[in-house]
Amino acid sequence: MDVTRDAKKAIRILKKAVATRNAHRTVRRTLAERPPLPARGFRIAVYFADSSVNMYQMRQWYRPLQELSERWPVIVIARNALGAQALLDDAALPVVFAPSVTSIERFLREQDIRVVLYVNQNTRNFQMFRYGERWHVFINHGESDKMYMTSNQYKAYDRALVAGQAARDRLSRVLWDYDVDTRTIEIGRPQADHYGGEVPYPADDRTVVLYAPTWEGDRPAAHYGSVATHGEALVAALLATGRHRVIYRPHPRSGVVSAAFGEAHQRIVQALQAANRADPAAHHVHDDGPDLGWQLAAADVAVLDISAMVYDRLAVGKPLLITRPADPAAAVDEGGYLSACEWLETSQAPDIVAHIDRVRKDPEATQRLAHWAQHYFGDTSPGAATAKFHAAIEQLMAAWDEWSARSAA
């Protein structure tokens, strides 16, 4: 068994190495065919050291950053060849491929980067922190009450752009000697101003349920994924009614750690396919596309795991249920919205229809939802978060001018 396992691991490593080498060639060829970047043409850089598997963290920022680029040109610094290839394929923002520290330094000499934005906590972020005379700003890839959101790594950044008062309360409660008032700036959820996309089914009288579970996690404290504990039962129950439509949007890393989790995911996909063959009017959706927005806005009810998706949906202000992790070791912070949310226990998954009907008709649940949306995101009216995001960047740019003038003096 050990020999077989080692052989499979070796094959995976070899395949990854070949894919990375091919991506290096493709990226360099693609960039060589493009005009050179304008000298000192960019003021803001987004630092992305991950491969294509975490592209969802970048993609959700495309539209807010494209709008910001109209005032302050934005470029992405890609450190990983597979990630760079995905960024170039998306063609949403200008990209520079900087796999080595030397290439980063060359890029910084050629450009006037004053603000560096980070969408995650990749350990290679530390390589970028060495460069002063610019602001290093954590913008994250979502809002949630996961343990990730109170990492002591926040202290490594000059500033953090956070969603609202809930985030500031969370950081104040957990981080020692961290000046939340100085180091954080509230911006709401700019992505919510860009929710959209084409709905892939006709309008009818079916109740649309978004089931968007997270992945299995890489340690017990992060075992939030519900695919193998809740998912199959709840999807089966919804498919059986004939009056519900399921949008299944699994996390792109589903099954990366656990084979059983991946197998459960595949069975859900197969069940959706079988239901659509049996009833073509059902239009159940297995959604693995890059765009996120229409799913959150279109669903009548969402069933979600503890993840940033909960809070993206919270900003919409429509009913949702949250799966309670089956692993008792999973870290659940019930000091915020999770103290008042609508939980779905593992044992309740087969009865999902009754729970959906309840949250849609319960006025107290609706009131709680509105209260917590304001607490997490502040003003959620259209355009408000975008205005805050732009104001935060303007504030950082003004501070850059001030500190630059001091250094010159």
Tab-separated table of C-alpha atoms in Angstrom:
chain	number	residue	atom	x	y	z
A	1	MET	CA	0.000	0.000	0.000
A	2	ASP	CA	2.821	2.420	0.893
A	3	VAL	CA	4.564	1.707	-2.417
A	4	THR	CA	1.346	2.326	-4.368
A	5	ARG	CA	0.655	5.521	-2.469
A	6	ASP	CA	4.204	6.756	-3.032
A	7	ALA	CA	3.969	5.942	-6.731
A	8	LYS	CA	0.716	7.871	-7.102
A	9	LYS	CA	2.246	10.804	-5.246
A	10	ALA	CA	5.283	10.749	-7.524
A	11	ILE	CA	3.043	10.747	-10.605
A	12	ARG	CA	1.080	13.736	-9.264
A	13	ILE	CA	4.309	15.624	-8.598
A	14	LEU	CA	5.600	14.843	-12.081
A	15	LYS	CA	2.351	15.958	-13.736
A	16	LYS	CA	2.401	19.185	-11.748
A	17	ALA	CA	6.010	19.843	-12.727
A	18	VAL	CA	5.237	19.286	-16.415
A	19	ALA	CA	2.161	21.533	-16.249
A	20	THR	CA	4.168	24.255	-14.525
A	21	ARG	CA	6.979	24.061	-17.070
A	22	ASN	CA	4.495	24.259	-19.956
A	23	ALA	CA	2.750	27.192	-18.294
A	24	HIS	CA	6.085	29.017	-17.955
A	25	ARG	CA	6.627	28.706	-21.700
A	26	THR	CA	3.087	29.770	-22.552
A	27	VAL	CA	3.165	32.790	-20.247
A	28	ARG	CA	6.520	34.027	-21.499
A	29	ARG	CA	5.462	33.558	-25.122
A	30	THR	CA	2.164	35.372	-24.535
A	31	LEU	CA	3.828	38.319	-22.806
A	32	ALA	CA	6.558	38.525	-25.460
A	33	GLU	CA	3.880	38.976	-28.124
A	34	ARG	CA	2.339	41.918	-26.281
A	35	PRO	CA	3.508	45.534	-26.253
A	36	PRO	CA	5.795	46.389	-23.307
A	37	LEU	CA	4.152	47.834	-20.211
A	38	PRO	CA	4.072	51.636	-20.135
A	39	ALA	CA	7.005	52.919	-18.084
A	40	ARG	CA	5.851	54.076	-14.660
A	41	GLY	CA	2.300	53.598	-15.855
A	42	PHE	CA	0.877	51.823	-12.787
A	43	ARG	CA	0.286	53.039	-9.245
A	44	ILE	CA	-1.454	49.978	-7.770
A	45	ALA	CA	-0.368	46.337	-7.913
A	46	VAL	CA	-2.300	43.272	-6.823
A	47	TYR	CA	0.128	40.628	-5.585
A	48	PHE	CA	-0.954	37.076	-6.430
A	49	ALA	CA	1.440	34.235	-5.624
A	50	ASP	CA	-1.006	31.343	-6.064
A	51	SER	CA	-1.635	28.888	-8.855
A	52	SER	CA	-4.818	28.630	-10.884
A	53	VAL	CA	-6.590	26.637	-8.142
A	54	ASN	CA	-7.119	29.829	-6.130
A	55	MET	CA	-8.135	32.062	-9.013
A	56	TYR	CA	-11.557	32.531	-7.432
A	57	GLN	CA	-9.822	34.822	-4.948
A	58	MET	CA	-8.719	37.114	-7.765
A	59	ARG	CA	-11.754	36.851	-10.007
A	60	GLN	CA	-14.146	38.270	-7.452
A	61	TRP	CA	-12.054	41.470	-7.438
A	62	TYR	CA	-11.885	41.948	-11.218
A	63	ARG	CA	-14.819	44.294	-11.641
A	64	PRO	CA	-14.099	46.528	-8.624
A	65	LEU	CA	-10.443	46.775	-9.706
A	66	GLN	CA	-11.368	47.502	-13.312
A	67	GLU	CA	-13.497	50.404	-12.139
A	68	LEU	CA	-10.721	51.591	-9.836
A	69	SER	CA	-8.297	51.465	-12.792
A	70	GLU	CA	-10.166	54.326	-14.395
A	71	ARG	CA	-8.666	56.525	-11.655
A	72	TRP	CA	-5.556	54.584	-10.588
A	73	PRO	CA	-4.089	52.082	-13.101
A	74	VAL	CA	-3.913	48.564	-11.612
A	75	ILE	CA	-1.662	45.639	-12.556
A	76	VAL	CA	-1.400	42.096	-11.160
A	77	ILE	CA	1.989	40.721	-10.087
A	78	ALA	CA	1.780	36.959	-10.732
A	79	ARG	CA	4.407	34.759	-9.062
A	80	ASN	CA	3.165	31.313	-10.146
A	81	ALA	CA	3.182	30.238	-13.803
A	82	LEU	CA	-0.190	28.463	-13.657
A	83	GLY	CA	-1.736	31.442	-11.920
A	84	ALA	CA	-0.191	33.819	-14.451
A	85	GLN	CA	-1.547	31.747	-17.322
A	86	ALA	CA	-5.062	31.858	-15.839
A	87	LEU	CA	-4.803	35.617	-15.333
A	88	LEU	CA	-3.685	36.137	-18.917
A	89	ASP	CA	-6.482	33.902	-20.197
A	90	ASP	CA	-9.037	35.943	-18.248
A	91	ALA	CA	-7.603	39.180	-19.687
A	92	ALA	CA	-9.342	41.206	-16.979
A	93	LEU	CA	-6.316	43.238	-15.818
A	94	PRO	CA	-2.739	43.823	-17.002
A	95	VAL	CA	-0.340	41.151	-15.727
A	96	VAL	CA	3.370	41.008	-15.039
A	97	PHE	CA	4.955	37.613	-14.453
A	98	ALA	CA	7.566	37.871	-11.700
A	99	PRO	CA	8.540	34.364	-10.579
A	100	SER	CA	11.799	35.467	-8.920
A	101	VAL	CA	12.686	38.171	-6.430
A	102	THR	CA	14.978	39.667	-9.070
A	103	SER	CA	12.038	40.029	-11.462
A	104	ILE	CA	9.995	41.741	-8.747
A	105	GLU	CA	12.783	44.231	-8.158
A	106	ARG	CA	13.079	44.909	-11.890
A	107	PHE	CA	9.337	45.551	-12.089
A	108	LEU	CA	9.401	47.943	-9.121
A	109	ARG	CA	12.246	49.927	-10.708
A	110	GLU	CA	10.201	50.333	-13.877
A	111	GLN	CA	6.877	51.224	-12.240
A	112	ASP	CA	5.655	53.722	-9.638
A	113	ILE	CA	3.813	51.299	-7.362
A	114	ARG	CA	2.457	53.070	-4.307
A	115	VAL	CA	-0.113	50.547	-3.062
A	116	VAL	CA	0.194	46.745	-3.118
A	117	LEU	CA	-3.034	44.812	-2.546
A	118	TYR	CA	-3.159	41.209	-1.273
A	119	VAL	CA	-6.172	38.924	-1.681
A	120	ASN	CA	-4.904	36.070	0.503
A	121	GLN	CA	-2.297	35.023	3.085
A	122	ASN	CA	0.107	33.116	0.822
A	123	THR	CA	3.445	32.663	2.590
A	124	ARG	CA	5.212	34.198	-0.427
A	125	ASN	CA	3.540	37.512	0.425
A	126	PHE	CA	6.431	37.885	2.852
A	127	GLN	CA	8.831	38.257	-0.079
A	128	MET	CA	6.974	41.392	-1.148
A	129	PHE	CA	6.853	42.928	2.323
A	130	ARG	CA	10.586	43.670	2.143
A	131	TYR	CA	9.940	46.622	-0.166
A	132	GLY	CA	9.166	49.825	1.687
A	133	GLU	CA	8.034	53.220	0.402
A	134	ARG	CA	4.658	51.790	-0.548
A	135	TRP	CA	1.575	50.619	1.335
A	136	HIS	CA	0.994	46.887	1.751
A	137	VAL	CA	-2.763	46.403	2.082
A	138	PHE	CA	-4.739	43.229	2.782
A	139	ILE	CA	-8.085	43.227	0.960
A	140	ASN	CA	-8.875	39.514	1.442
A	141	HIS	CA	-11.221	37.484	-0.747
A	142	GLY	CA	-14.383	37.661	1.304
A	143	GLU	CA	-15.953	38.347	4.681
A	144	SER	CA	-16.689	35.568	7.149
A	145	ASP	CA	-16.330	34.405	10.731
A	146	LYS	CA	-13.813	31.690	9.870
A	147	MET	CA	-10.624	31.535	11.932
A	148	TYR	CA	-8.808	32.798	8.819
A	149	MET	CA	-10.385	36.188	9.405
A	150	THR	CA	-8.552	36.757	12.694
A	151	SER	CA	-5.124	35.484	11.680
A	152	ASN	CA	-2.229	37.218	13.394
A	153	GLN	CA	-0.896	37.716	9.871
A	154	TYR	CA	-3.056	40.852	9.681
A	155	LYS	CA	-0.271	42.577	11.602
A	156	ALA	CA	2.117	42.114	8.678
A	157	TYR	CA	0.174	44.577	6.523
A	158	ASP	CA	0.230	48.348	6.824
A	159	ARG	CA	-3.539	48.456	6.437
A	160	ALA	CA	-6.459	46.067	5.962
A	161	LEU	CA	-9.604	46.951	4.044
A	162	VAL	CA	-12.438	45.251	5.938
A	163	ALA	CA	-16.141	44.918	5.285
A	164	GLY	CA	-17.594	46.626	8.336
A	165	GLN	CA	-17.994	46.865	12.084
A	166	ALA	CA	-18.264	43.103	12.562
A	167	ALA	CA	-14.770	42.620	11.120
A	168	ARG	CA	-13.332	45.316	13.360
A	169	ASP	CA	-15.001	43.807	16.422
A	170	ARG	CA	-13.642	40.391	15.499
A	171	LEU	CA	-10.086	41.637	15.119
A	172	SER	CA	-10.270	43.654	18.340
A	173	ARG	CA	-11.425	40.599	20.225
A	174	VAL	CA	-8.688	38.253	18.998
A	175	LEU	CA	-5.543	40.177	18.051
A	176	TRP	CA	-3.297	41.488	20.829
A	177	ASP	CA	-1.873	44.976	20.568
A	178	TYR	CA	-3.445	45.639	17.176
A	179	ASP	CA	-4.741	49.169	16.617
A	180	VAL	CA	-7.939	48.415	14.721
A	181	ASP	CA	-8.923	52.075	14.394
A	182	THR	CA	-5.647	52.951	12.670
A	183	ARG	CA	-4.886	49.779	10.750
A	184	THR	CA	-8.313	48.984	9.238
A	185	ILE	CA	-10.578	50.855	6.832
A	186	GLU	CA	-14.212	49.852	6.285
A	187	ILE	CA	-15.295	49.466	2.654
A	188	GLY	CA	-18.320	47.151	2.742
A	189	ARG	CA	-18.491	44.633	-0.109
A	190	PRO	CA	-17.641	46.361	-3.431
A	191	GLN	CA	-18.241	43.105	-5.302
A	192	ALA	CA	-21.940	43.342	-4.442
A	193	ASP	CA	-22.196	46.430	-6.669
A	194	HIS	CA	-21.239	44.185	-9.585
A	195	TYR	CA	-23.423	41.146	-8.982
A	196	GLY	CA	-24.748	40.106	-12.335
A	197	GLY	CA	-24.440	37.612	-15.120
A	198	GLU	CA	-26.849	35.697	-17.285
A	199	VAL	CA	-29.188	33.344	-15.428
A	200	PRO	CA	-28.960	29.965	-17.240
A	201	TYR	CA	-32.572	28.900	-16.856
A	202	PRO	CA	-36.010	30.316	-17.712
A	203	ALA	CA	-38.146	32.155	-15.192
A	204	ASP	CA	-40.883	29.915	-13.782
A	205	ASP	CA	-42.569	29.086	-10.475
A	206	ARG	CA	-39.858	26.773	-9.113
A	207	THR	CA	-38.174	27.678	-5.844
A	208	VAL	CA	-34.485	28.197	-6.645
A	209	VAL	CA	-32.045	26.897	-4.036
A	210	LEU	CA	-28.359	27.736	-4.171
A	211	TYR	CA	-26.209	25.081	-2.504
A	212	ALA	CA	-22.632	26.403	-2.407
A	213	PRO	CA	-20.518	24.315	-0.040
A	214	THR	CA	-16.896	25.038	0.771
A	215	TRP	CA	-14.068	22.509	0.461
A	216	GLU	CA	-13.198	19.912	3.105
A	217	GLY	CA	-10.416	21.939	4.722
A	218	ASP	CA	-6.838	20.906	5.431
A	219	ARG	CA	-7.077	20.568	9.236
A	220	PRO	CA	-9.810	19.704	11.761
A	221	ALA	CA	-10.360	23.325	12.835
A	222	ALA	CA	-11.222	24.188	9.214
A	223	HIS	CA	-13.530	21.223	8.516
A	224	TYR	CA	-16.462	23.360	7.365
A	225	GLY	CA	-17.288	21.504	4.150
A	226	SER	CA	-20.702	19.794	4.060
A	227	VAL	CA	-20.621	17.898	0.756
A	228	ALA	CA	-19.985	14.529	2.427
A	229	THR	CA	-22.178	15.160	5.498
A	230	HIS	CA	-25.180	17.208	4.358
A	231	GLY	CA	-24.856	17.574	0.613
A	232	GLU	CA	-26.052	14.333	-0.871
A	233	ALA	CA	-29.107	14.107	1.382
A	234	LEU	CA	-30.266	17.673	0.896
A	235	VAL	CA	-29.760	17.642	-2.869
A	236	ALA	CA	-31.625	14.325	-3.159
A	237	ALA	CA	-34.541	15.745	-1.162
A	238	LEU	CA	-34.749	18.854	-3.347
A	239	LEU	CA	-34.514	16.915	-6.604
A	240	ALA	CA	-37.379	14.680	-5.499
A	241	THR	CA	-39.986	17.462	-5.087
A	242	GLY	CA	-40.403	18.582	-8.680
A	243	ARG	CA	-40.895	22.150	-7.450
A	244	HIS	CA	-37.322	23.117	-6.632
A	245	ARG	CA	-34.374	24.028	-8.820
A	246	VAL	CA	-30.869	23.403	-7.461
A	247	ILE	CA	-27.862	25.555	-8.283
A	248	TYR	CA	-24.897	23.536	-7.070
A	249	ARG	CA	-21.739	25.645	-6.842
A	250	PRO	CA	-19.010	23.661	-5.058
A	251	HIS	CA	-15.715	25.147	-3.963
A	252	PRO	CA	-13.072	24.641	-6.689
A	253	ARG	CA	-10.829	22.787	-4.216
A	254	SER	CA	-13.481	20.203	-3.359
A	255	GLY	CA	-11.877	16.790	-3.018
A	256	VAL	CA	-8.287	18.047	-3.044
A	257	VAL	CA	-7.590	16.618	0.427
A	258	SER	CA	-10.265	13.956	0.920
A	259	ALA	CA	-11.073	11.330	-1.697
A	260	ALA	CA	-14.397	10.601	0.048
A	261	PHE	CA	-15.324	14.272	-0.189
A	262	GLY	CA	-14.486	14.306	-3.879
A	263	GLU	CA	-16.531	11.168	-4.499
A	264	ALA	CA	-19.566	12.670	-2.739
A	265	HIS	CA	-19.185	15.761	-4.917
A	266	GLN	CA	-19.186	13.617	-8.052
A	267	ARG	CA	-22.323	11.773	-6.934
A	268	ILE	CA	-24.118	15.105	-6.482
A	269	VAL	CA	-23.102	16.179	-9.989
A	270	GLN	CA	-24.338	12.865	-11.380
A	271	ALA	CA	-27.637	13.209	-9.504
A	272	LEU	CA	-28.203	16.655	-11.030
A	273	GLN	CA	-27.472	15.298	-14.503
A	274	ALA	CA	-29.874	12.399	-13.996
A	275	ALA	CA	-32.618	14.733	-12.721
A	276	ASN	CA	-32.236	16.970	-15.785
A	277	ARG	CA	-32.471	13.963	-18.113
A	278	ALA	CA	-35.623	12.785	-16.353
A	279	ASP	CA	-37.177	16.280	-16.403
A	280	PRO	CA	-35.611	18.686	-18.940
A	281	ALA	CA	-37.772	21.520	-17.575
A	282	ALA	CA	-36.041	21.298	-14.195
A	283	HIS	CA	-32.860	23.070	-15.360
A	284	HIS	CA	-30.797	22.136	-12.311
A	285	VAL	CA	-27.378	23.742	-12.526
A	286	HIS	CA	-23.899	22.468	-11.732
A	287	ASP	CA	-22.161	25.823	-11.645
A	288	ASP	CA	-18.374	25.777	-11.923
A	289	GLY	CA	-18.008	29.002	-13.876
A	290	PRO	CA	-15.692	31.878	-12.950
A	291	ASP	CA	-18.421	34.468	-12.404
A	292	LEU	CA	-20.054	34.856	-9.025
A	293	GLY	CA	-23.025	37.139	-8.536
A	294	TRP	CA	-26.128	36.010	-10.375
A	295	GLN	CA	-26.293	32.891	-8.187
A	296	LEU	CA	-26.471	34.924	-4.986
A	297	ALA	CA	-29.003	37.374	-6.364
A	298	ALA	CA	-31.249	34.883	-8.194
A	299	ALA	CA	-31.680	32.157	-5.562
A	300	ASP	CA	-34.783	32.266	-3.386
A	301	VAL	CA	-32.886	30.472	-0.611
A	302	ALA	CA	-29.209	29.679	-0.164
A	303	VAL	CA	-27.749	26.736	1.744
A	304	LEU	CA	-24.126	27.497	2.574
A	305	ASP	CA	-21.233	26.310	4.696
A	306	ILE	CA	-19.268	28.576	7.017
A	307	SER	CA	-17.345	30.542	4.409
A	308	ALA	CA	-17.182	33.911	2.725
A	309	MET	CA	-20.223	32.880	0.655
A	310	VAL	CA	-22.417	33.278	3.747
A	311	TYR	CA	-21.547	36.935	3.934
A	312	ASP	CA	-21.782	37.542	0.199
A	313	ARG	CA	-25.333	36.230	0.454
A	314	LEU	CA	-25.975	38.191	3.644
A	315	ALA	CA	-25.333	41.382	1.700
A	316	VAL	CA	-28.172	40.405	-0.662
A	317	GLY	CA	-30.621	40.243	2.265
A	318	LYS	CA	-32.432	37.079	1.145
A	319	PRO	CA	-33.006	33.880	3.194
A	320	LEU	CA	-30.171	31.471	3.904
A	321	LEU	CA	-29.389	28.370	5.927
A	322	ILE	CA	-25.919	27.498	7.196
A	323	THR	CA	-24.743	23.932	7.604
A	324	ARG	CA	-23.337	23.204	11.044
A	325	PRO	CA	-19.996	21.371	10.719
A	326	ALA	CA	-20.214	17.691	11.580
A	327	ASP	CA	-16.666	17.688	12.982
A	328	PRO	CA	-16.766	18.997	16.574
A	329	ALA	CA	-13.174	20.172	16.145
A	330	ALA	CA	-14.223	22.746	13.514
A	331	ALA	CA	-13.705	26.245	14.901
A	332	VAL	CA	-17.056	28.055	14.938
A	333	ASP	CA	-17.080	31.678	16.074
A	334	GLU	CA	-20.620	32.207	17.325
A	335	GLY	CA	-19.957	35.736	18.511
A	336	GLY	CA	-21.339	37.356	15.350
A	337	TYR	CA	-23.932	36.400	12.747
A	338	LEU	CA	-23.430	32.728	13.521
A	339	SER	CA	-24.977	33.375	16.929
A	340	ALA	CA	-28.296	34.227	15.253
A	341	CYS	CA	-28.226	32.400	11.921
A	342	GLU	CA	-30.465	29.585	10.715
A	343	TRP	CA	-28.432	26.405	11.271
A	344	LEU	CA	-28.916	23.171	9.363
A	345	GLU	CA	-27.714	20.162	11.336
A	346	THR	CA	-26.532	17.024	9.583
A	347	SER	CA	-29.624	15.170	10.820
A	348	GLN	CA	-31.851	17.860	9.300
A	349	ALA	CA	-30.463	17.639	5.767
A	350	PRO	CA	-33.067	15.083	4.546
A	351	ASP	CA	-35.809	17.497	5.747
A	352	ILE	CA	-34.342	20.474	3.861
A	353	VAL	CA	-37.658	21.310	2.173
A	354	ALA	CA	-39.388	22.023	5.482
A	355	HIS	CA	-36.499	24.192	6.653
A	356	ILE	CA	-36.519	26.165	3.410
A	357	ASP	CA	-40.256	26.795	3.707
A	358	ARG	CA	-39.777	27.961	7.297
A	359	VAL	CA	-37.045	30.543	6.666
A	360	ARG	CA	-38.926	32.000	3.717
A	361	LYS	CA	-42.041	32.658	5.781
A	362	ASP	CA	-40.600	33.598	9.181
A	363	PRO	CA	-40.735	37.418	9.742
A	364	GLU	CA	-38.354	37.199	12.695
A	365	ALA	CA	-35.752	35.490	10.506
A	366	THR	CA	-36.138	38.308	7.971
A	367	GLN	CA	-35.605	40.955	10.648
A	368	ARG	CA	-32.513	39.239	11.977
A	369	LEU	CA	-31.113	39.051	8.457
A	370	ALA	CA	-31.526	42.809	7.908
A	371	HIS	CA	-29.881	43.622	11.253
A	372	TRP	CA	-26.821	41.504	10.614
A	373	ALA	CA	-26.411	42.694	7.019
A	374	GLN	CA	-26.019	46.238	8.290
A	375	HIS	CA	-23.638	45.150	11.059
A	376	TYR	CA	-21.339	43.320	8.640
A	377	PHE	CA	-21.441	45.642	5.634
A	378	GLY	CA	-22.793	49.015	6.721
A	379	ASP	CA	-24.652	50.823	3.961
A	380	THR	CA	-25.577	48.171	1.393
A	381	SER	CA	-27.369	50.522	-1.000
A	382	PRO	CA	-26.119	50.305	-4.625
A	383	GLY	CA	-22.784	52.026	-5.115
A	384	ALA	CA	-22.090	52.705	-1.437
A	385	ALA	CA	-19.355	50.079	-1.061
A	386	THR	CA	-17.650	51.114	-4.290
A	387	ALA	CA	-17.533	54.712	-3.068
A	388	LYS	CA	-15.937	53.542	0.202
A	389	PHE	CA	-13.384	51.433	-1.655
A	390	HIS	CA	-12.338	54.338	-3.855
A	391	ALA	CA	-12.200	56.671	-0.850
A	392	ALA	CA	-9.918	54.207	0.964
A	393	ILE	CA	-7.502	54.157	-1.980
A	394	GLU	CA	-7.561	57.949	-2.185
A	395	GLN	CA	-6.742	58.072	1.526
A	396	LEU	CA	-3.766	55.754	1.019
A	397	MET	CA	-2.527	57.747	-1.952
A	398	ALA	CA	-2.709	60.983	0.030
A	399	ALA	CA	-0.808	59.336	2.869
A	400	TRP	CA	1.809	58.131	0.357
A	401	ASP	CA	2.313	61.712	-0.821
A	402	GLU	CA	2.704	62.874	2.777
A	403	TRP	CA	5.271	60.240	3.704
A	404	SER	CA	7.138	60.667	0.423
A	405	ALA	CA	7.440	64.386	1.090
A	406	ARG	CA	8.785	63.690	4.578
A	407	SER	CA	11.413	61.334	3.181
A	408	ALA	CA	12.486	63.878	0.586
A	409	ALA	CA	12.868	66.536	3.253
